[in-house]
Structure formats: structure tokens, C-alpha cells
mmCIF file of C-alpha atoms in Angstrom:
data_model
loop_
_atom_site.group_PDB
_atom_site.id
_atom_site.type_symbol
_atom_site.label_atom_id
_atom_site.label_comp_id
_atom_site.label_asym_id
_atom_site.label_seq_id
_atom_site.Cartn_x
_atom_site.Cartn_y
_atom_site.Cartn_z
ATOM 1 C CA MET A 196 10.050 1.922 -17.742
ATOM 2 C CA GLY A 197 7.856 1.635 -21.065
ATOM 3 C CA ILE A 198 5.941 4.237 -22.482
ATOM 4 C CA LYS A 199 2.653 2.927 -21.680
ATOM 5 C CA ARG A 200 3.743 3.136 -18.010
ATOM 6 C CA LYS A 201 4.916 6.800 -18.133
ATOM 7 C CA ILE A 202 1.887 8.051 -19.714
ATOM 8 C CA GLY A 203 0.086 6.642 -17.003
ATOM 9 C CA GLY A 204 1.876 8.229 -13.905
ATOM 10 C CA ILE A 205 1.554 11.529 -16.416
ATOM 11 C CA LEU A 206 -2.091 11.151 -16.441
ATOM 12 C CA TYR A 207 -2.132 10.105 -12.603
ATOM 13 C CA TYR A 208 0.329 12.526 -10.807
ATOM 14 C CA THR A 209 -1.024 15.485 -13.057
ATOM 15 C CA LEU A 210 -4.700 14.928 -13.054
ATOM 16 C CA ALA A 211 -6.337 11.982 -11.326
ATOM 17 C CA LYS A 212 -4.484 12.208 -8.027
ATOM 18 C CA HIS A 213 -5.921 15.571 -7.185
ATOM 19 C CA LEU A 214 -9.824 14.507 -8.143
ATOM 20 C CA PRO A 215 -12.154 13.982 -5.430
ATOM 21 C CA ARG A 216 -12.480 11.093 -3.542
ATOM 22 C CA SER A 217 -14.383 8.126 -4.672
ATOM 23 C CA TYR A 218 -17.016 8.477 -2.084
ATOM 24 C CA SER A 219 -17.713 11.870 -2.455
ATOM 25 C CA GLY A 220 -20.834 13.407 -3.419
ATOM 26 C CA PHE A 221 -19.276 14.824 -6.605
ATOM 27 C CA ARG A 222 -18.833 12.097 -9.252
ATOM 28 C CA PHE A 223 -17.714 12.354 -12.533
ATOM 29 C CA GLY A 224 -15.728 9.189 -13.157
ATOM 30 C CA GLN A 225 -12.577 9.957 -10.910
ATOM 31 C CA THR A 226 -12.949 6.573 -10.017
ATOM 32 C CA LEU A 227 -12.564 4.933 -13.694
ATOM 33 C CA LEU A 228 -10.122 7.534 -14.252
ATOM 34 C CA ARG A 229 -7.677 6.230 -11.582
ATOM 35 C CA ARG A 230 -8.472 2.737 -12.111
ATOM 36 C CA ALA A 231 -7.435 3.534 -15.618
ATOM 37 C CA CYS A 232 -4.092 5.201 -14.846
ATOM 38 C CA GLY A 233 -3.542 2.118 -12.362
ATOM 39 C CA LYS A 234 -4.140 -0.835 -15.819
ATOM 40 C CA LEU A 235 -1.528 1.379 -17.238
ATOM 41 C CA MET A 236 1.044 2.015 -14.292
ATOM 42 C CA LEU A 237 1.398 -0.893 -11.951
ATOM 43 C CA ARG A 238 3.032 -4.364 -12.312
ATOM 44 C CA HIS A 239 -0.186 -5.750 -12.168
ATOM 45 C CA CYS A 240 -4.154 -4.465 -11.618
ATOM 46 C CA GLY A 241 -6.971 -6.580 -10.995
ATOM 47 C CA LYS A 242 -10.825 -5.840 -11.966
ATOM 48 C CA LYS A 243 -12.730 -3.164 -10.323
ATOM 49 C CA VAL A 244 -9.862 -1.930 -8.125
ATOM 50 C CA ASN A 245 -10.461 1.496 -6.379
ATOM 51 C CA ILE A 246 -7.375 3.882 -6.031
ATOM 52 C CA GLU A 247 -8.371 6.893 -3.938
ATOM 53 C CA TYR A 248 -7.352 10.377 -3.804
ATOM 54 C CA ASN A 249 -3.906 11.736 -3.565
ATOM 55 C CA ALA A 250 -2.405 7.967 -3.226
ATOM 56 C CA VAL A 251 1.160 7.785 -4.183
ATOM 57 C CA PHE A 252 2.598 4.449 -5.255
ATOM 58 C CA SER A 253 5.393 2.674 -6.977
ATOM 59 C CA PRO A 254 4.665 1.100 -10.607
ATOM 60 C CA LYS A 255 6.309 -1.911 -8.501
ATOM 61 C CA VAL A 256 3.027 -2.299 -6.896
ATOM 62 C CA SER A 257 0.494 -5.210 -7.784
ATOM 63 C CA LEU A 258 -3.078 -4.662 -6.739
ATOM 64 C CA GLY A 259 -5.363 -7.709 -6.597
ATOM 65 C CA ASP A 260 -9.288 -7.791 -7.676
ATOM 66 C CA TYR A 261 -11.860 -5.558 -6.019
ATOM 67 C CA SER A 262 -8.969 -3.891 -3.730
ATOM 68 C CA GLY A 263 -8.362 -0.616 -2.968
ATOM 69 C CA ILE A 264 -5.166 2.027 -1.770
ATOM 70 C CA GLY A 265 -6.589 4.488 0.454
ATOM 71 C CA VAL A 266 -6.888 8.476 0.447
ATOM 72 C CA ASN A 267 -3.437 9.869 1.182
ATOM 73 C CA ALA A 268 -1.606 6.074 0.974
ATOM 74 C CA LYS A 269 2.036 5.822 -0.092
ATOM 75 C CA ILE A 270 3.452 2.677 -1.324
ATOM 76 C CA TYR A 271 7.301 2.873 -2.092
ATOM 77 C CA GLY A 272 8.745 -0.304 -3.618
ATOM 78 C CA SER A 273 7.809 -3.554 -4.468
ATOM 79 C CA CYS A 274 4.520 -4.786 -2.740
ATOM 80 C CA THR A 275 1.957 -7.168 -3.818
ATOM 81 C CA ILE A 276 -1.677 -6.732 -2.612
ATOM 82 C CA GLY A 277 -3.990 -9.464 -2.916
ATOM 83 C CA ASP A 278 -7.940 -9.488 -3.568
ATOM 84 C CA TYR A 279 -10.567 -7.605 -1.795
ATOM 85 C CA VAL A 280 -8.027 -5.678 0.431
ATOM 86 C CA MET A 281 -9.865 -2.588 1.914
ATOM 87 C CA MET A 282 -7.284 0.108 3.093
ATOM 88 C CA GLY A 283 -8.165 3.248 5.543
ATOM 89 C CA GLU A 284 -6.829 6.497 4.393
ATOM 90 C CA ASP A 285 -2.766 7.732 5.410
ATOM 91 C CA CYS A 286 -1.406 4.131 5.228
ATOM 92 C CA THR A 287 2.449 3.764 4.788
ATOM 93 C CA VAL A 288 3.820 0.705 2.976
ATOM 94 C CA ILE A 289 8.019 1.010 3.204
ATOM 95 C CA THR A 290 9.748 -1.532 1.375
ATOM 96 C CA ARG A 291 13.833 -0.226 2.047
ATOM 97 C CA ASN A 292 15.145 1.502 4.663
ATOM 98 C CA HIS A 293 17.851 3.796 5.239
ATOM 99 C CA ARG A 294 21.585 2.030 6.495
ATOM 100 C CA TYR A 295 22.622 2.981 9.688
ATOM 101 C CA ASP A 296 25.383 0.878 10.913
ATOM 102 C CA ARG A 297 28.324 2.721 10.647
ATOM 103 C CA THR A 298 29.000 5.116 12.824
ATOM 104 C CA ASP A 299 32.307 7.212 11.277
ATOM 105 C CA ILE A 300 29.896 8.563 8.985
ATOM 106 C CA PRO A 301 26.617 10.360 8.712
ATOM 107 C CA MET A 302 23.400 8.091 8.277
ATOM 108 C CA MET A 303 22.530 10.382 5.564
ATOM 109 C CA HIS A 304 25.675 9.016 3.381
ATOM 110 C CA GLN A 305 25.024 5.725 4.144
ATOM 111 C CA GLY A 306 22.509 5.227 1.313
ATOM 112 C CA PHE A 307 19.434 2.576 1.666
ATOM 113 C CA GLU A 308 19.335 -1.138 2.801
ATOM 114 C CA GLU A 309 18.295 -3.624 0.089
ATOM 115 C CA GLU A 310 14.518 -3.542 -0.710
ATOM 116 C CA LYS A 311 12.354 -6.379 1.259
ATOM 117 C CA PRO A 312 9.096 -6.416 -0.660
ATOM 118 C CA VAL A 313 5.872 -6.817 1.174
ATOM 119 C CA THR A 314 3.006 -8.928 0.661
ATOM 120 C CA ILE A 315 -0.580 -8.407 1.729
ATOM 121 C CA GLY A 316 -2.935 -11.737 1.481
ATOM 122 C CA ASN A 317 -6.671 -11.483 0.074
ATOM 123 C CA ASP A 318 -9.736 -10.282 2.103
ATOM 124 C CA VAL A 319 -7.540 -8.279 4.502
ATOM 125 C CA TRP A 320 -8.653 -4.882 5.865
ATOM 126 C CA ILE A 321 -5.742 -2.385 6.812
ATOM 127 C CA GLY A 322 -7.183 0.822 9.126
ATOM 128 C CA ASP A 323 -6.213 4.260 8.780
ATOM 129 C CA ARG A 324 -2.815 5.642 9.565
ATOM 130 C CA VAL A 325 -1.398 1.892 9.505
ATOM 131 C CA THR A 326 3.047 1.844 8.783
ATOM 132 C CA ILE A 327 3.838 -1.504 7.290
ATOM 133 C CA LEU A 328 7.763 -2.079 7.276
ATOM 134 C CA PRO A 329 10.158 -3.742 5.206
ATOM 135 C CA GLY A 330 10.128 -7.298 4.389
ATOM 136 C CA VAL A 331 6.441 -7.938 6.292
ATOM 137 C CA GLN A 332 3.805 -10.332 5.264
ATOM 138 C CA ILE A 333 0.031 -10.101 6.314
ATOM 139 C CA GLY A 334 -1.886 -12.977 5.688
ATOM 140 C CA ASP A 335 -5.295 -13.811 4.195
ATOM 141 C CA GLY A 336 -8.134 -12.497 6.328
ATOM 142 C CA CYS A 337 -6.410 -10.317 8.530
ATOM 143 C CA VAL A 338 -7.435 -7.045 10.338
ATOM 144 C CA ILE A 339 -4.617 -3.964 11.077
ATOM 145 C CA ALA A 340 -6.008 -1.839 13.632
ATOM 146 C CA ALA A 341 -5.785 1.911 13.113
ATOM 147 C CA GLY A 342 -2.436 3.686 13.876
ATOM 148 C CA ALA A 343 -0.737 0.157 14.018
ATOM 149 C CA VAL A 344 2.986 -0.229 12.952
ATOM 150 C CA VAL A 345 3.594 -3.647 11.322
ATOM 151 C CA THR A 346 7.123 -4.384 11.746
ATOM 152 C CA LYS A 347 6.736 -8.025 11.765
ATOM 153 C CA SER A 348 4.979 -10.487 9.467
ATOM 154 C CA ILE A 349 0.947 -11.410 10.838
ATOM 155 C CA PRO A 350 -0.131 -15.055 10.505
ATOM 156 C CA PRO A 351 -3.908 -15.430 8.683
ATOM 157 C CA TYR A 352 -7.218 -14.401 10.258
ATOM 158 C CA ALA A 353 -5.521 -12.794 12.699
ATOM 159 C CA ILE A 354 -6.322 -9.203 14.435
ATOM 160 C CA ALA A 355 -3.340 -7.149 14.606
ATOM 161 C CA ALA A 356 -2.916 -4.037 16.612
ATOM 162 C CA GLY A 357 -0.516 -1.548 18.506
ATOM 163 C CA VAL A 358 3.221 -0.140 18.212
ATOM 164 C CA PRO A 359 4.684 -2.479 17.290
ATOM 165 C CA ALA A 360 1.738 -4.625 15.741
ATOM 166 C CA LYS A 361 1.052 -7.371 18.133
ATOM 167 C CA VAL A 362 -1.667 -10.126 17.400
ATOM 168 C CA ILE A 363 -4.697 -9.484 19.858
ATOM 169 C CA ARG A 364 -6.917 -12.592 18.638
ATOM 170 C CA PHE A 365 -7.896 -14.812 15.744
ATOM 171 C CA ARG A 366 -10.857 -14.443 13.543
ATOM 172 C CA ARG A 367 -11.348 -17.919 13.266
ATOM 173 C CA GLU A 368 -9.715 -20.891 14.995
ATOM 174 C CA VAL A 369 -5.821 -21.688 14.446
ATOM 175 C CA GLU A 370 -5.173 -25.013 13.153
#
């Protein structure tokens, strides 16, 4: 990890992460400071991004133009977030899981599966408390309902809800 990323991480996790939400009545540049930390820390950080209060994220995240990482979000590992993505509070993106295939040793001693990056397309709305599991791709224009657990990829312009998330309808005609 380069010195620039380390400085951004130290600044973000010691100060910027704890500043008030961007939409609080108390504004003194917390959005600009978190954005500056993102530009230092992230693999890619687009224009006018919004990284919210108490978000935790990997430096392997790419965040597109005008997109946001929600309040209390947790993004572990490699994740590509497109342009104009809205993310609600308490969302979690997981890119690898514990191994559990052997029964002769405890799961906690089996290590982790290989990382499977997550991709979130452009113009996506992710509701509050959504969990996205390893390897999932969410297509452009999707809406993921609050509380959904996304275990499989979602096609473009779909509205998905539930546990596990299922497509309940489309925002436009499917070609």
C-alpha cells in the first residue's frame, strides 16, 4: 500500500469517519474531507462522491462519479461501484467467505475462500440494510429493496427484494 493510501486511511479512520452525516444540520466540510480521503485511499474515486459517516471500506473499492457509500456501510474486498449509485444505511458488501467444506476440522481453522469481486452498475439504488454476497453483479438501473440479501446476480433495470433477493419486476421492458 502506498504512502498516499496510508495517509488517507489514517486521516479517514481517525477523523473523517466520525464526523456528522452529510445531511445533518451541522455542516463544516465533512463531505469534502471524506471525499478527499476517498481520493487518497480508493482504487478509483470519481467526481462528487459522498462517503458517509462511519463507513468502513477496502482500498480495493472503485467508486464512480456522483455515487455514495452509505452510513455505517461495510465493503470488504474488491468492489466496483458505478456512477450515480445511491446506497442506504447499514449496507454490507462481502467478497469472500469462510471455508466450511471439511468436517474433520473446525470451520474457524479452514481459512477463507478465494475473493470474488462484486460489481454494482450505474444508476443503482441500494436500500437500507442490504447485504450483497461474493461474486454478485448488479446490473445498471437496478433497485434493491431494503433488507434484501443478494445471493445471485441481478439483471439490468430489475427491482429485487427479499431473502434471498428475487426479481419482482422490471423498471422497463426486457429486450
